[in-house]
Amino acid sequence: MAEPEITGGAGGVSADYADLDMLARGSDDLALTLGRISVDCHAVAADPDVLASAVLSPITAARFEAALVEALDGPGGLSGQAAEFGVRAVGLRAASASYEATDAAGAALIDAVRWSAGAMAPVTLPAGIAGLLITDPGIVTGLIEDPGSFQRIITDHPGIVDAVVGGAPGLLNLLSGGAVVTDVKGGADLIAGLYPDGTPRVTEVEGIDNRAQAVPRNLGDIFEGLDHQNRTVTEGQPDRIDVKQIAGPDGTKSFVVNLPGTKDWNLPTDGFNRELNDLGTNVHVLGGDVTARERAIAMALQQAGASSTDPVMLVGHSQGGMVAMQAAHDRGTADFDFNVTHVVTAGSPVGRIEVPDDVQVLSLENKNDIVPHLDAADNPDRPNRTTVTFGDQHGTFEGNHGTTESYLPAGRNLDGSTHPSVVGFRNSASAFLPSGDAAVTSRVFELSREP
């Protein structure tokens, strides 16, 4: 496996923006300090004792006044340095704001281009196909010779998914003949109305061996726990999560919640679905909604004994990562009144979900997995959001998206990473990765919905 690409986090570009802001604040403080000293020293020149001494020794007094003026207002004087640091602070803030605005404008431009392509699909689709034939005829030839190679071709070119998903809102706008759909979130919200979300129900499941009693010591252990829980929930089975309580010898508690991905690919025409790990939850989260699954996770945490102040790490694969990020977004509210400090996602489309700046996020994405592309957005480069992108081509959608095949090995590899963003995340997660004595209690909960 090739070296992964790592963006965001402590070593990311936005960390540099934060450094610029910190330098600006430092320059402001220094300018203020030097300015105050300069004012105080100017007052010395008019001090009555200094003026009185001029009568006794006018030459010495004159020399003192000249030296004081030179030190304060001459070249390199305190007054000039105060002004210089003030100007520098303004320049640093302007540079940081300019860089961030450029990044935001670039993302908005990409969204606008994709939306326009969807809105003009009768023109852009034939043109796109023609362009594909010209620039990469091997794709079409490969499909003709081997129709079964479709998955391989798409996973080799996941940008196709970004283009299709990004263009879907424009296409919806065209087909609806009046509904205003301006972005991916709006399109998902429109479709989400076809899926009743329902009321959550949580039941603890006894007697299940989920191998969760071992204390997690590293990121590999975290991904091991996610993989195990994800494999215990297969298609057609009830939605189940596990909640691990990690207790330190001093009585402190922290919680790790493992959230498997989608297991039920139901259509709106299938009627009300009692399972929360279904396609409807995906669409609701992509639309920015608080879902019944999120509320059910909160209920499970409460039953497991978590308080509103205990640190919580949410670990999710695919849909599980999406719901985890939305729960972090809603942290401390009536919808999710728990102290989410860390989120780990594997193969999840979470680029459009915002979280508080003090929530540390680690997102693992296989570049040959199409699922992280289903929101048509790159993960933001922020000091608190680290994205690790690796390549692991198995030739199928399922293989590239699987926890056992792709994400568990890549997660284990992170423990040997010396990249500052990965190291920073590991260090920040010490409450969930204790190095000393600790005890783990694991409980499994079955989640469902009622009308």
Tab-separated table of C-alpha atoms in Angstrom:
chain	number	residue	atom	x	y	z
A	1	MET	CA	0.000	0.000	0.000
A	2	ALA	CA	1.405	3.378	-1.039
A	3	GLU	CA	1.976	6.173	1.442
A	4	PRO	CA	-1.352	7.871	2.237
A	5	GLU	CA	-2.120	11.496	1.521
A	6	ILE	CA	-2.828	13.415	4.715
A	7	THR	CA	-4.609	16.764	4.803
A	8	GLY	CA	-5.875	18.950	7.600
A	9	GLY	CA	-5.061	18.589	11.268
A	10	ALA	CA	-2.019	19.989	13.033
A	11	GLY	CA	0.075	19.757	9.847
A	12	GLY	CA	-2.614	21.039	7.469
A	13	VAL	CA	-2.872	24.285	5.541
A	14	SER	CA	-5.539	25.724	7.835
A	15	ALA	CA	-3.202	25.188	10.770
A	16	ASP	CA	-0.969	27.678	8.979
A	17	TYR	CA	-3.913	30.090	8.798
A	18	ALA	CA	-4.352	29.651	12.542
A	19	ASP	CA	-0.643	30.391	13.000
A	20	LEU	CA	-1.056	33.590	10.980
A	21	ASP	CA	-3.946	34.633	13.214
A	22	MET	CA	-1.874	33.849	16.310
A	23	LEU	CA	1.035	35.924	14.963
A	24	ALA	CA	-1.410	38.756	14.271
A	25	ARG	CA	-2.683	38.651	17.855
A	26	GLY	CA	0.907	38.604	19.130
A	27	SER	CA	1.810	41.601	16.937
A	28	ASP	CA	-1.245	43.461	18.216
A	29	ASP	CA	-0.267	42.788	21.821
A	30	LEU	CA	3.322	43.871	21.206
A	31	ALA	CA	2.197	47.048	19.409
A	32	LEU	CA	-0.066	47.911	22.355
A	33	THR	CA	2.680	47.241	24.898
A	34	LEU	CA	5.272	49.306	23.030
A	35	GLY	CA	2.744	52.091	22.507
A	36	ARG	CA	1.973	52.293	26.223
A	37	ILE	CA	5.681	52.351	27.096
A	38	SER	CA	6.204	55.133	24.557
A	39	VAL	CA	3.379	57.195	26.033
A	40	ASP	CA	4.713	56.703	29.559
A	41	CYS	CA	8.229	57.698	28.478
A	42	HIS	CA	6.963	60.819	26.672
A	43	ALA	CA	5.422	61.835	29.955
A	44	VAL	CA	8.884	61.661	31.560
A	45	ALA	CA	10.045	64.528	29.327
A	46	ALA	CA	7.452	66.798	30.943
A	47	ASP	CA	8.028	65.555	34.483
A	48	PRO	CA	8.419	68.544	36.927
A	49	ASP	CA	11.618	67.093	38.421
A	50	VAL	CA	13.218	66.841	34.964
A	51	LEU	CA	12.175	70.389	34.123
A	52	ALA	CA	13.530	71.649	37.468
A	53	SER	CA	16.900	69.972	36.828
A	54	ALA	CA	17.276	72.024	33.632
A	55	VAL	CA	17.809	75.127	35.809
A	56	LEU	CA	20.744	73.508	37.564
A	57	SER	CA	22.269	71.820	34.491
A	58	PRO	CA	20.711	73.020	31.253
A	59	ILE	CA	23.239	71.204	29.004
A	60	THR	CA	22.725	67.839	30.723
A	61	ALA	CA	18.940	68.303	30.649
A	62	ALA	CA	19.039	69.110	26.946
A	63	ARG	CA	21.107	66.020	26.214
A	64	PHE	CA	18.663	63.876	28.225
A	65	GLU	CA	15.660	65.287	26.348
A	66	ALA	CA	17.376	64.707	22.977
A	67	ALA	CA	18.310	61.129	23.863
A	68	LEU	CA	14.761	60.428	25.074
A	69	VAL	CA	13.177	61.810	21.885
A	70	GLU	CA	15.633	59.770	19.788
A	71	ALA	CA	14.776	56.572	21.702
A	72	LEU	CA	11.061	57.162	21.404
A	73	ASP	CA	10.492	58.884	18.053
A	74	GLY	CA	13.733	58.441	16.124
A	75	PRO	CA	14.503	55.694	13.587
A	76	GLY	CA	13.916	52.375	15.314
A	77	GLY	CA	12.297	54.142	18.288
A	78	LEU	CA	9.490	52.682	20.387
A	79	SER	CA	6.760	54.742	18.692
A	80	GLY	CA	7.832	53.607	15.237
A	81	GLN	CA	8.142	49.966	16.328
A	82	ALA	CA	4.651	50.060	17.863
A	83	ALA	CA	3.232	51.360	14.593
A	84	GLU	CA	5.207	48.769	12.605
A	85	PHE	CA	3.856	45.849	14.651
A	86	GLY	CA	0.341	47.273	14.315
A	87	VAL	CA	0.677	47.372	10.532
A	88	ARG	CA	2.138	43.859	10.542
A	89	ALA	CA	-0.888	42.552	12.473
A	90	VAL	CA	-3.238	44.035	9.884
A	91	GLY	CA	-1.216	42.471	7.071
A	92	LEU	CA	-1.183	39.013	8.703
A	93	ARG	CA	-4.940	39.079	9.233
A	94	ALA	CA	-5.522	40.201	5.662
A	95	ALA	CA	-3.308	37.404	4.300
A	96	SER	CA	-5.080	34.742	6.380
A	97	ALA	CA	-8.540	36.002	5.391
A	98	SER	CA	-7.527	36.178	1.739
A	99	TYR	CA	-6.223	32.600	1.652
A	100	GLU	CA	-9.319	31.230	3.388
A	101	ALA	CA	-11.663	33.225	1.145
A	102	THR	CA	-9.877	31.882	-1.926
A	103	ASP	CA	-10.316	28.288	-0.714
A	104	ALA	CA	-14.017	28.855	0.013
A	105	ALA	CA	-14.566	30.519	-3.345
A	106	GLY	CA	-12.895	27.611	-5.121
A	107	ALA	CA	-15.199	25.078	-3.451
A	108	ALA	CA	-18.256	27.193	-4.241
A	109	LEU	CA	-17.162	27.487	-7.871
A	110	ILE	CA	-16.848	23.709	-8.202
A	111	ASP	CA	-20.356	23.281	-6.768
A	112	ALA	CA	-21.720	25.892	-9.176
A	113	VAL	CA	-20.115	24.266	-12.226
A	114	ARG	CA	-21.481	20.830	-11.294
A	115	TRP	CA	-24.958	22.245	-10.602
A	116	SER	CA	-24.972	23.967	-13.982
A	117	ALA	CA	-23.930	20.739	-15.693
A	118	GLY	CA	-26.887	18.952	-14.130
A	119	ALA	CA	-29.312	21.743	-14.947
A	120	MET	CA	-28.243	21.595	-18.588
A	121	ALA	CA	-28.034	17.777	-18.759
A	122	PRO	CA	-29.601	17.530	-22.264
A	123	VAL	CA	-26.564	19.440	-23.532
A	124	THR	CA	-23.806	18.516	-21.078
A	125	LEU	CA	-24.450	14.759	-20.931
A	126	PRO	CA	-23.864	14.075	-24.654
A	127	ALA	CA	-20.902	16.460	-24.573
A	128	GLY	CA	-19.471	14.671	-21.552
A	129	ILE	CA	-19.804	11.275	-23.173
A	130	ALA	CA	-18.162	12.580	-26.338
A	131	GLY	CA	-15.340	14.081	-24.300
A	132	LEU	CA	-14.837	10.778	-22.489
A	133	LEU	CA	-14.609	8.932	-25.789
A	134	ILE	CA	-11.943	11.335	-26.973
A	135	THR	CA	-9.852	11.663	-23.796
A	136	ASP	CA	-10.123	8.125	-22.415
A	137	PRO	CA	-11.571	5.712	-24.975
A	138	GLY	CA	-10.218	2.797	-22.978
A	139	ILE	CA	-13.067	3.168	-20.470
A	140	VAL	CA	-15.734	2.614	-23.106
A	141	THR	CA	-13.732	-0.116	-24.844
A	142	GLY	CA	-13.269	-1.911	-21.542
A	143	LEU	CA	-17.006	-1.834	-20.840
A	144	ILE	CA	-17.801	-3.240	-24.275
A	145	GLU	CA	-15.277	-6.037	-23.967
A	146	ASP	CA	-16.072	-6.830	-20.341
A	147	PRO	CA	-19.358	-5.429	-18.943
A	148	GLY	CA	-18.368	-6.855	-15.574
A	149	SER	CA	-15.512	-4.368	-15.384
A	150	PHE	CA	-17.934	-1.519	-14.612
A	151	GLN	CA	-17.131	-1.497	-10.887
A	152	ARG	CA	-13.401	-1.527	-11.528
A	153	ILE	CA	-13.657	1.379	-13.959
A	154	ILE	CA	-15.780	3.504	-11.613
A	155	THR	CA	-13.534	2.829	-8.617
A	156	ASP	CA	-10.499	3.729	-10.717
A	157	HIS	CA	-12.220	7.033	-11.581
A	158	PRO	CA	-14.206	8.023	-8.432
A	159	GLY	CA	-14.330	11.631	-9.639
A	160	ILE	CA	-17.194	10.468	-11.868
A	161	VAL	CA	-19.264	10.055	-8.704
A	162	ASP	CA	-18.454	13.606	-7.596
A	163	ALA	CA	-19.612	14.926	-10.966
A	164	VAL	CA	-22.853	12.915	-10.928
A	165	VAL	CA	-23.761	13.734	-7.319
A	166	GLY	CA	-22.737	17.379	-7.729
A	167	GLY	CA	-24.873	17.678	-10.851
A	168	ALA	CA	-27.910	15.952	-9.315
A	169	PRO	CA	-29.319	19.122	-7.653
A	170	GLY	CA	-29.267	20.952	-10.991
A	171	LEU	CA	-30.953	17.969	-12.653
A	172	LEU	CA	-33.603	17.871	-9.903
A	173	ASN	CA	-34.196	21.537	-10.509
A	174	LEU	CA	-34.682	20.830	-14.211
A	175	LEU	CA	-36.967	17.823	-13.727
A	176	SER	CA	-39.098	19.345	-10.956
A	177	GLY	CA	-40.051	22.315	-13.095
A	178	GLY	CA	-40.134	24.749	-10.228
A	179	ALA	CA	-38.607	23.376	-7.017
A	180	VAL	CA	-35.512	25.411	-6.162
A	181	VAL	CA	-32.676	23.002	-5.389
A	182	THR	CA	-29.411	24.883	-5.108
A	183	ASP	CA	-26.989	22.312	-3.692
A	184	VAL	CA	-26.432	18.688	-2.664
A	185	LYS	CA	-27.809	19.293	0.808
A	186	GLY	CA	-30.992	20.818	-0.611
A	187	GLY	CA	-31.423	17.927	-3.029
A	188	ALA	CA	-31.008	15.376	-0.245
A	189	ASP	CA	-33.454	17.269	1.939
A	190	LEU	CA	-36.030	17.153	-0.848
A	191	ILE	CA	-35.663	13.373	-1.226
A	192	ALA	CA	-35.589	12.861	2.561
A	193	GLY	CA	-39.219	13.919	2.687
A	194	LEU	CA	-40.057	10.584	1.052
A	195	TYR	CA	-38.560	8.662	4.014
A	196	PRO	CA	-40.457	8.981	7.343
A	197	ASP	CA	-37.818	9.095	10.072
A	198	GLY	CA	-40.000	7.966	12.960
A	199	THR	CA	-39.378	7.718	16.697
A	200	PRO	CA	-36.303	5.880	18.044
A	201	ARG	CA	-36.443	2.797	20.208
A	202	VAL	CA	-33.441	1.287	22.046
A	203	THR	CA	-33.140	-2.176	23.588
A	204	GLU	CA	-30.044	-3.568	25.285
A	205	VAL	CA	-28.942	-6.957	23.934
A	206	GLU	CA	-27.506	-9.409	26.430
A	207	GLY	CA	-25.139	-12.322	25.926
A	208	ILE	CA	-23.334	-11.134	22.783
A	209	ASP	CA	-19.592	-11.678	22.455
A	210	ASN	CA	-18.381	-8.499	20.791
A	211	ARG	CA	-14.723	-8.763	21.880
A	212	ALA	CA	-15.029	-5.314	23.379
A	213	GLN	CA	-13.589	-5.996	26.833
A	214	ALA	CA	-9.962	-5.310	25.831
A	215	VAL	CA	-8.708	-1.807	26.562
A	216	PRO	CA	-8.029	0.094	23.302
A	217	ARG	CA	-4.389	1.178	23.305
A	218	ASN	CA	-3.975	2.600	19.785
A	219	LEU	CA	-5.831	3.554	16.620
A	220	GLY	CA	-5.533	0.001	15.312
A	221	ASP	CA	-7.581	-1.161	18.306
A	222	ILE	CA	-10.196	1.513	17.562
A	223	PHE	CA	-10.590	0.302	13.987
A	224	GLU	CA	-10.587	-3.320	15.182
A	225	GLY	CA	-13.591	-2.560	17.381
A	226	LEU	CA	-15.409	-0.835	14.518
A	227	ASP	CA	-14.679	-3.703	12.123
A	228	HIS	CA	-15.915	-6.297	14.599
A	229	GLN	CA	-19.194	-4.479	15.254
A	230	ASN	CA	-19.684	-3.790	11.544
A	231	ARG	CA	-19.262	-7.491	10.733
A	232	THR	CA	-21.740	-8.584	13.401
A	233	VAL	CA	-24.491	-6.565	11.695
A	234	THR	CA	-25.230	-7.910	8.232
A	235	GLU	CA	-27.882	-6.995	5.705
A	236	GLY	CA	-31.367	-7.810	6.961
A	237	GLN	CA	-30.346	-7.867	10.622
A	238	PRO	CA	-31.396	-5.265	13.226
A	239	ASP	CA	-29.254	-2.172	13.682
A	240	ARG	CA	-26.834	-2.752	16.554
A	241	ILE	CA	-24.134	-0.572	18.091
A	242	ASP	CA	-21.788	-1.092	21.005
A	243	VAL	CA	-20.916	1.389	23.724
A	244	LYS	CA	-17.627	0.914	25.582
A	245	GLN	CA	-17.043	2.580	28.929
A	246	ILE	CA	-13.347	3.043	29.766
A	247	ALA	CA	-12.799	3.613	33.484
A	248	GLY	CA	-9.502	4.868	34.859
A	249	PRO	CA	-8.109	4.036	38.314
A	250	ASP	CA	-8.973	7.572	39.425
A	251	GLY	CA	-12.659	7.072	38.629
A	252	THR	CA	-12.683	9.051	35.383
A	253	LYS	CA	-14.857	7.690	32.568
A	254	SER	CA	-14.821	7.981	28.799
A	255	PHE	CA	-16.964	6.299	26.149
A	256	VAL	CA	-16.297	4.870	22.679
A	257	VAL	CA	-19.334	4.154	20.471
A	258	ASN	CA	-19.016	1.929	17.379
A	259	LEU	CA	-21.511	2.680	14.605
A	260	PRO	CA	-21.784	0.299	11.624
A	261	GLY	CA	-22.799	1.537	8.196
A	262	THR	CA	-25.863	1.119	5.986
A	263	LYS	CA	-27.327	-2.388	5.893
A	264	ASP	CA	-30.779	-1.759	4.368
A	265	TRP	CA	-30.986	-0.190	0.880
A	266	ASN	CA	-34.738	0.437	0.914
A	267	LEU	CA	-36.611	2.595	-1.574
A	268	PRO	CA	-39.341	5.110	-0.622
A	269	THR	CA	-41.882	2.817	-2.275
A	270	ASP	CA	-41.023	0.037	0.202
A	271	GLY	CA	-43.057	1.743	2.926
A	272	PHE	CA	-42.179	2.480	6.538
A	273	ASN	CA	-38.951	0.772	7.625
A	274	ARG	CA	-38.252	-0.047	11.263
A	275	GLU	CA	-34.492	-0.362	10.747
A	276	LEU	CA	-32.459	2.794	11.358
A	277	ASN	CA	-29.409	1.741	9.338
A	278	ASP	CA	-31.281	2.242	6.062
A	279	LEU	CA	-31.017	4.423	2.990
A	280	GLY	CA	-33.499	6.893	4.456
A	281	THR	CA	-31.113	7.760	7.305
A	282	ASN	CA	-28.355	8.430	4.767
A	283	VAL	CA	-30.504	10.893	2.868
A	284	HIS	CA	-31.711	12.617	6.033
A	285	VAL	CA	-28.151	13.105	7.341
A	286	LEU	CA	-26.919	14.349	3.959
A	287	GLY	CA	-29.755	16.874	4.116
A	288	GLY	CA	-28.539	18.068	7.533
A	289	ASP	CA	-31.344	16.523	9.602
A	290	VAL	CA	-31.237	15.215	13.156
A	291	THR	CA	-32.215	11.580	12.647
A	292	ALA	CA	-33.917	8.937	14.742
A	293	ARG	CA	-30.629	7.009	14.634
A	294	GLU	CA	-28.775	9.941	16.204
A	295	ARG	CA	-31.386	10.212	18.939
A	296	ALA	CA	-31.225	6.447	19.501
A	297	ILE	CA	-27.435	6.650	19.975
A	298	ALA	CA	-27.997	9.345	22.588
A	299	MET	CA	-30.471	7.064	24.368
A	300	ALA	CA	-27.947	4.211	24.309
A	301	LEU	CA	-25.234	6.431	25.795
A	302	GLN	CA	-27.596	7.465	28.565
A	303	GLN	CA	-28.469	3.835	29.339
A	304	ALA	CA	-24.742	2.991	29.362
A	305	GLY	CA	-24.189	5.558	32.118
A	306	ALA	CA	-22.600	8.441	30.203
A	307	SER	CA	-23.082	11.920	31.619
A	308	SER	CA	-23.195	15.163	29.690
A	309	THR	CA	-19.572	15.884	30.659
A	310	ASP	CA	-17.871	12.501	30.098
A	311	PRO	CA	-15.641	12.504	26.967
A	312	VAL	CA	-17.212	10.601	24.062
A	313	MET	CA	-15.559	9.278	20.892
A	314	LEU	CA	-17.923	8.306	18.078
A	315	VAL	CA	-16.465	5.807	15.582
A	316	GLY	CA	-18.421	5.108	12.409
A	317	HIS	CA	-18.182	3.314	9.082
A	318	SER	CA	-20.031	4.797	6.103
A	319	GLN	CA	-23.439	5.956	7.401
A	320	GLY	CA	-22.136	5.463	10.940
A	321	GLY	CA	-19.517	8.148	10.328
A	322	MET	CA	-22.122	10.495	8.872
A	323	VAL	CA	-24.379	10.129	11.920
A	324	ALA	CA	-21.353	10.496	14.212
A	325	MET	CA	-20.425	13.797	12.571
A	326	GLN	CA	-23.992	15.085	12.759
A	327	ALA	CA	-24.106	14.137	16.444
A	328	ALA	CA	-20.846	16.054	16.989
A	329	HIS	CA	-22.438	19.004	15.190
A	330	ASP	CA	-25.375	18.792	17.634
A	331	ARG	CA	-23.158	18.245	20.690
A	332	GLY	CA	-24.467	19.807	23.880
A	333	THR	CA	-27.956	20.443	22.490
A	334	ALA	CA	-31.235	18.754	23.372
A	335	ASP	CA	-30.748	16.518	20.328
A	336	PHE	CA	-27.406	15.116	21.546
A	337	ASP	CA	-26.538	16.324	25.028
A	338	PHE	CA	-23.172	14.587	25.327
A	339	ASN	CA	-19.566	15.773	25.304
A	340	VAL	CA	-18.369	14.522	21.906
A	341	THR	CA	-14.655	15.361	21.783
A	342	HIS	CA	-13.497	12.960	19.040
A	343	VAL	CA	-14.943	11.437	15.868
A	344	VAL	CA	-13.354	8.724	13.720
A	345	THR	CA	-14.912	7.991	10.323
A	346	ALA	CA	-14.122	5.278	7.788
A	347	GLY	CA	-15.432	5.576	4.237
A	348	SER	CA	-17.958	8.271	5.115
A	349	PRO	CA	-19.122	11.250	3.006
A	350	VAL	CA	-18.734	13.959	5.671
A	351	GLY	CA	-17.263	16.915	3.779
A	352	ARG	CA	-20.395	19.043	4.183
A	353	ILE	CA	-20.981	18.440	7.906
A	354	GLU	CA	-19.603	21.145	10.189
A	355	VAL	CA	-18.439	20.379	13.731
A	356	PRO	CA	-17.228	22.633	16.575
A	357	ASP	CA	-13.565	23.637	16.394
A	358	ASP	CA	-12.687	21.693	19.549
A	359	VAL	CA	-13.999	18.372	18.202
A	360	GLN	CA	-11.068	16.393	16.808
A	361	VAL	CA	-11.961	14.439	13.661
A	362	LEU	CA	-9.972	11.701	11.918
A	363	SER	CA	-11.426	10.609	8.561
A	364	LEU	CA	-10.003	7.595	6.766
A	365	GLU	CA	-10.880	7.344	3.058
A	366	ASN	CA	-9.936	4.802	0.397
A	367	LYS	CA	-9.448	6.761	-2.833
A	368	ASN	CA	-10.911	3.750	-4.690
A	369	ASP	CA	-14.043	3.782	-2.516
A	370	ILE	CA	-16.912	5.680	-4.136
A	371	VAL	CA	-18.908	6.157	-0.910
A	372	PRO	CA	-16.856	9.096	0.479
A	373	HIS	CA	-17.651	10.858	-2.826
A	374	LEU	CA	-21.428	10.670	-2.349
A	375	ASP	CA	-21.562	14.210	-0.942
A	376	ALA	CA	-19.488	15.622	-3.834
A	377	ALA	CA	-17.270	17.556	-1.417
A	378	ASP	CA	-13.716	17.311	-0.161
A	379	ASN	CA	-13.264	17.268	3.587
A	380	PRO	CA	-12.275	20.734	4.791
A	381	ASP	CA	-8.655	21.364	5.707
A	382	ARG	CA	-9.008	22.505	9.324
A	383	PRO	CA	-6.731	22.202	12.377
A	384	ASN	CA	-9.291	19.878	14.011
A	385	ARG	CA	-10.061	17.756	10.923
A	386	THR	CA	-7.479	15.279	9.658
A	387	THR	CA	-8.206	13.295	6.494
A	388	VAL	CA	-6.059	10.290	5.565
A	389	THR	CA	-6.569	9.137	1.960
A	390	PHE	CA	-5.026	5.825	0.933
A	391	GLY	CA	-5.263	3.597	-2.129
A	392	ASP	CA	-6.489	0.000	-1.902
A	393	GLN	CA	-8.110	-1.294	-5.092
A	394	HIS	CA	-10.040	-4.565	-4.778
A	395	GLY	CA	-11.969	-4.048	-8.005
A	396	THR	CA	-15.425	-3.933	-6.437
A	397	PHE	CA	-17.559	-1.374	-4.611
A	398	GLU	CA	-17.972	-3.722	-1.638
A	399	GLY	CA	-14.310	-4.664	-1.346
A	400	ASN	CA	-13.060	-1.094	-1.532
A	401	HIS	CA	-15.652	0.025	1.022
A	402	GLY	CA	-15.296	-2.878	3.436
A	403	THR	CA	-13.871	-2.445	6.917
A	404	THR	CA	-12.079	-5.803	6.993
A	405	GLU	CA	-10.647	-5.547	3.481
A	406	SER	CA	-9.688	-1.866	3.333
A	407	TYR	CA	-10.213	0.270	6.400
A	408	LEU	CA	-8.922	-1.973	9.189
A	409	PRO	CA	-5.471	-2.484	7.582
A	410	ALA	CA	-5.207	1.226	6.792
A	411	GLY	CA	-6.260	2.106	10.337
A	412	ARG	CA	-3.620	-0.163	11.826
A	413	ASN	CA	-0.980	1.518	9.675
A	414	LEU	CA	-1.756	4.878	11.302
A	415	ASP	CA	-0.097	3.784	14.526
A	416	GLY	CA	3.256	3.882	12.766
A	417	SER	CA	2.663	7.286	11.164
A	418	THR	CA	4.917	10.178	12.152
A	419	HIS	CA	2.873	12.771	10.282
A	420	PRO	CA	2.169	15.671	12.676
A	421	SER	CA	-1.577	15.599	11.984
A	422	VAL	CA	-1.896	11.898	12.844
A	423	VAL	CA	0.425	12.233	15.839
A	424	GLY	CA	-1.596	15.217	17.014
A	425	PHE	CA	-4.847	13.268	16.819
A	426	ARG	CA	-3.380	10.269	18.638
A	427	ASN	CA	-2.043	12.479	21.414
A	428	SER	CA	-5.371	14.281	21.783
A	429	ALA	CA	-7.238	10.965	22.190
A	430	SER	CA	-5.451	9.795	25.351
A	431	ALA	CA	-8.765	9.583	27.245
A	432	PHE	CA	-9.801	6.775	24.868
A	433	LEU	CA	-6.369	5.185	24.444
A	434	PRO	CA	-5.092	4.841	28.014
A	435	SER	CA	-1.497	3.715	28.437
A	436	GLY	CA	-1.927	2.666	32.062
A	437	ASP	CA	-4.449	0.734	34.111
A	438	ALA	CA	-8.029	0.913	32.890
A	439	ALA	CA	-11.141	-1.256	32.821
A	440	VAL	CA	-13.599	-1.619	29.954
A	441	THR	CA	-17.289	-2.431	30.100
A	442	SER	CA	-19.072	-3.001	26.808
A	443	ARG	CA	-22.810	-3.013	26.153
A	444	VAL	CA	-24.627	-3.748	22.911
A	445	PHE	CA	-27.837	-1.950	21.948
A	446	GLU	CA	-30.378	-2.702	19.257
A	447	LEU	CA	-31.781	0.381	17.558
A	448	SER	CA	-35.072	0.671	15.694
A	449	ARG	CA	-37.788	3.168	14.853
A	450	GLU	CA	-41.507	3.346	15.352
A	451	PRO	CA	-44.021	5.421	13.328
